């Protein structure tokens, strides 16, 4: 599922409309021809149609607001889909450029991922999250050393997602941007 979603997530670009929706329709046709099950086709359609959702939500909304996370979790619906969307977002973002997924953006993605996971598991979100911004001179908002109610997460590997099982060699332009985890042979 993730292999086809990674391959097709931008297939709708240049088609004169919303590339996410156009790409979702095209990916569904490809998945149908490849004899994917209806459930897998549903996940592929969802991933391609929503491949910008995690990044946009993390960077444009207040992640300390429980309603933001709850609404996001309702759209995602289940943990396997959250895992797939996180992995797609990570490889797509890293493919833009080496520096595009900086520490601050990575923290926001991980924070939303972990908060959403808690909601999907029926757990309660913390009432308050520590502030992650300071206002500096000139009214610029800059990220500070990021603090979170969650343990520090340095990379996608710290989430213990089986990344390599999802990614085929055909997606090497995206996969080459994944960092290697030297301490966990099960991910290679």
Short mmCIF file of C-alpha atoms in Angstrom, two decimals:
data_model
loop_
_atom_site.label_atom_id
_atom_site.label_comp_id
_atom_site.label_asym_id
_atom_site.label_seq_id
_atom_site.Cartn_x
_atom_site.Cartn_y
_atom_site.Cartn_z
CA UNK A 1 0.00 0.00 0.00
CA UNK A 2 2.66 2.51 1.02
CA UNK A 3 4.81 1.58 -1.95
CA UNK A 4 2.10 2.54 -4.40
CA UNK A 5 1.15 5.66 -2.39
CA UNK A 6 4.77 6.87 -2.41
CA UNK A 7 5.00 6.17 -6.12
CA UNK A 8 1.70 7.95 -6.92
CA UNK A 9 1.40 10.73 -4.34
CA UNK A 10 2.29 13.54 -6.78
CA UNK A 11 1.00 11.88 -9.94
CA UNK A 12 -1.80 14.44 -10.23
CA UNK A 13 0.52 17.46 -10.49
CA UNK A 14 0.13 19.49 -13.66
CA UNK A 15 -3.38 18.20 -14.33
CA UNK A 16 -5.08 21.52 -13.82
CA UNK A 17 -6.75 20.94 -10.48
CA UNK A 18 -6.16 19.72 -6.95
CA UNK A 19 -3.25 17.33 -7.49
CA UNK A 20 -4.14 15.40 -4.32
CA UNK A 21 -7.66 14.54 -5.47
CA UNK A 22 -6.65 13.93 -9.09
CA UNK A 23 -3.74 11.80 -7.91
CA UNK A 24 -6.03 9.84 -5.60
CA UNK A 25 -8.29 8.92 -8.52
CA UNK A 26 -5.34 7.95 -10.71
CA UNK A 27 -3.74 5.91 -7.91
CA UNK A 28 -7.03 4.08 -7.39
CA UNK A 29 -7.16 3.14 -11.08
CA UNK A 30 -3.58 1.87 -10.91
CA UNK A 31 -4.31 -0.07 -7.70
CA UNK A 32 -7.38 -1.61 -9.31
CA UNK A 33 -5.37 -2.75 -12.33
CA UNK A 34 -2.78 -4.22 -9.98
CA UNK A 35 -5.58 -6.17 -8.23
CA UNK A 36 -5.28 -4.52 -4.81
CA UNK A 37 -8.13 -5.34 -2.41
CA UNK A 38 -10.83 -2.73 -1.83
CA UNK A 39 -9.45 -2.04 1.67
CA UNK A 40 -5.95 -1.46 0.29
CA UNK A 41 -7.35 0.71 -2.50
CA UNK A 42 -9.20 2.75 0.12
CA UNK A 43 -5.97 3.28 2.05
CA UNK A 44 -4.09 4.22 -1.14
CA UNK A 45 -6.79 6.72 -2.10
CA UNK A 46 -6.69 8.17 1.39
CA UNK A 47 -2.88 8.44 1.48
CA UNK A 48 -2.57 10.11 -1.90
CA UNK A 49 -5.52 12.45 -1.28
CA UNK A 50 -4.18 13.41 2.15
CA UNK A 51 -0.42 13.23 1.69
CA UNK A 52 -0.07 16.89 2.71
CA UNK A 53 -2.47 16.67 5.69
CA UNK A 54 0.01 15.69 8.40
CA UNK A 55 2.54 18.33 7.39
CA UNK A 56 -0.05 21.07 6.94
CA UNK A 57 -1.79 20.29 10.22
CA UNK A 58 1.48 20.10 12.15
CA UNK A 59 2.82 23.38 10.75
CA UNK A 60 -0.36 25.46 10.49
CA UNK A 61 -2.41 24.58 13.56
CA UNK A 62 -2.04 24.78 17.32
CA UNK A 63 -1.00 21.27 18.32
CA UNK A 64 -1.62 22.09 21.97
CA UNK A 65 -5.34 22.42 21.26
CA UNK A 66 -6.97 19.04 21.92
CA UNK A 67 -9.68 19.73 19.34
CA UNK A 68 -7.05 20.04 16.60
CA UNK A 69 -5.59 16.64 17.43
CA UNK A 70 -9.02 15.05 17.91
CA UNK A 71 -10.25 16.37 14.55
CA UNK A 72 -7.07 15.13 12.88
CA UNK A 73 -7.44 11.69 14.51
CA UNK A 74 -11.03 11.47 13.27
CA UNK A 75 -9.85 12.07 9.70
CA UNK A 76 -7.09 9.45 10.03
CA UNK A 77 -9.42 6.89 11.65
CA UNK A 78 -6.92 4.19 12.68
CA UNK A 79 -3.33 3.55 13.80
CA UNK A 80 -2.12 1.64 10.71
CA UNK A 81 -3.28 4.51 8.51
CA UNK A 82 -1.54 7.01 10.82
CA UNK A 83 1.70 5.02 10.51
CA UNK A 84 1.44 4.94 6.73
CA UNK A 85 0.67 8.66 6.49
CA UNK A 86 3.58 9.51 8.78
CA UNK A 87 6.00 7.46 6.70
CA UNK A 88 4.72 8.94 3.44
CA UNK A 89 5.02 12.46 4.87
CA UNK A 90 8.53 11.78 6.14
CA UNK A 91 9.92 10.42 2.89
CA UNK A 92 8.14 13.07 0.80
CA UNK A 93 9.44 15.89 2.99
CA UNK A 94 12.99 14.54 3.03
CA UNK A 95 12.90 14.22 -0.78
CA UNK A 96 12.36 17.97 -1.14
CA UNK A 97 15.87 18.66 0.13
CA UNK A 98 18.22 17.45 2.83
CA UNK A 99 17.61 20.55 4.96
CA UNK A 100 13.85 20.88 4.46
CA UNK A 101 12.92 18.55 7.32
CA UNK A 102 14.67 20.50 10.05
CA UNK A 103 14.54 19.77 13.79
CA UNK A 104 11.56 22.04 14.35
CA UNK A 105 9.43 20.58 11.52
CA UNK A 106 10.39 17.06 12.56
CA UNK A 107 9.33 17.82 16.13
CA UNK A 108 5.95 19.11 14.95
CA UNK A 109 5.35 15.99 12.83
CA UNK A 110 6.35 13.66 15.65
CA UNK A 111 4.33 15.62 18.18
CA UNK A 112 1.19 15.38 16.03
CA UNK A 113 1.87 11.70 15.31
CA UNK A 114 2.22 10.82 19.00
CA UNK A 115 -0.75 12.96 20.08
CA UNK A 116 -2.91 11.38 17.37
CA UNK A 117 -1.77 7.92 18.38
CA UNK A 118 -2.92 8.65 21.94
CA UNK A 119 -6.35 9.76 20.72
CA UNK A 120 -6.71 6.72 18.46
CA UNK A 121 -5.81 4.48 21.42
CA UNK A 122 -8.48 6.18 23.55
CA UNK A 123 -5.96 7.87 25.86
CA UNK A 124 -6.32 11.36 27.25
CA UNK A 125 -4.13 14.15 25.93
CA UNK A 126 -2.23 16.30 28.45
CA UNK A 127 -4.18 19.41 29.49
CA UNK A 128 -1.22 21.64 28.68
CA UNK A 129 1.84 21.37 26.54
CA UNK A 130 4.95 23.45 27.20
CA UNK A 131 5.40 26.37 24.84
CA UNK A 132 7.63 25.73 21.85
CA UNK A 133 7.90 29.32 20.60
CA UNK A 134 9.41 32.56 21.81
CA UNK A 135 8.79 35.98 20.37
CA UNK A 136 12.08 37.63 19.46
CA UNK A 137 12.93 41.16 18.44
CA UNK A 138 11.31 42.31 15.25
CA UNK A 139 8.16 40.26 16.01
CA UNK A 140 9.66 37.12 14.48
CA UNK A 141 8.51 33.82 15.90
CA UNK A 142 11.40 31.41 16.20
CA UNK A 143 11.49 27.84 17.46
CA UNK A 144 13.32 27.37 20.73
CA UNK A 145 14.84 24.17 22.01
CA UNK A 146 11.75 22.06 21.59
CA UNK A 147 10.19 20.53 24.65
CA UNK A 148 7.41 18.02 24.58
CA UNK A 149 5.48 15.86 27.02
CA UNK A 150 6.88 12.96 24.99
CA UNK A 151 10.36 11.49 25.13
CA UNK A 152 12.81 13.06 22.67
CA UNK A 153 12.57 11.61 19.19
CA UNK A 154 15.52 12.19 16.92
CA UNK A 155 14.40 10.37 13.82
CA UNK A 156 11.67 8.34 12.20
CA UNK A 157 13.42 5.22 13.51
CA UNK A 158 12.76 6.16 17.12
CA UNK A 159 9.05 5.67 16.47
CA UNK A 160 9.77 1.97 15.84
CA UNK A 161 7.89 1.88 12.55
CA UNK A 162 8.95 -0.90 10.15
CA UNK A 163 10.00 1.57 7.46
CA UNK A 164 11.93 -0.64 5.08
CA UNK A 165 9.11 -3.18 4.70
CA UNK A 166 6.96 -0.47 3.15
CA UNK A 167 9.40 1.09 0.71
CA UNK A 168 10.34 -0.57 -2.60
CA UNK A 169 13.57 0.03 -4.55
CA UNK A 170 11.54 1.81 -7.26
CA UNK A 171 11.06 4.72 -4.85
CA UNK A 172 14.79 5.23 -4.38
CA UNK A 173 14.52 8.99 -4.88
CA UNK A 174 12.51 9.11 -1.65
CA UNK A 175 14.08 6.17 0.18
CA UNK A 176 17.62 7.47 -0.21
CA UNK A 177 16.62 10.26 2.16
CA UNK A 178 15.79 7.91 5.03
CA UNK A 179 18.51 7.77 7.67
CA UNK A 180 19.91 4.34 8.47
CA UNK A 181 19.36 2.92 11.93
CA UNK A 182 22.53 1.10 12.90
CA UNK A 183 21.27 -0.31 16.20
CA UNK A 184 18.18 -2.13 14.96
CA UNK A 185 18.80 -4.75 12.30
CA UNK A 186 15.08 -5.41 11.87
CA UNK A 187 14.66 -2.11 10.02
CA UNK A 188 17.21 -2.83 7.31
#
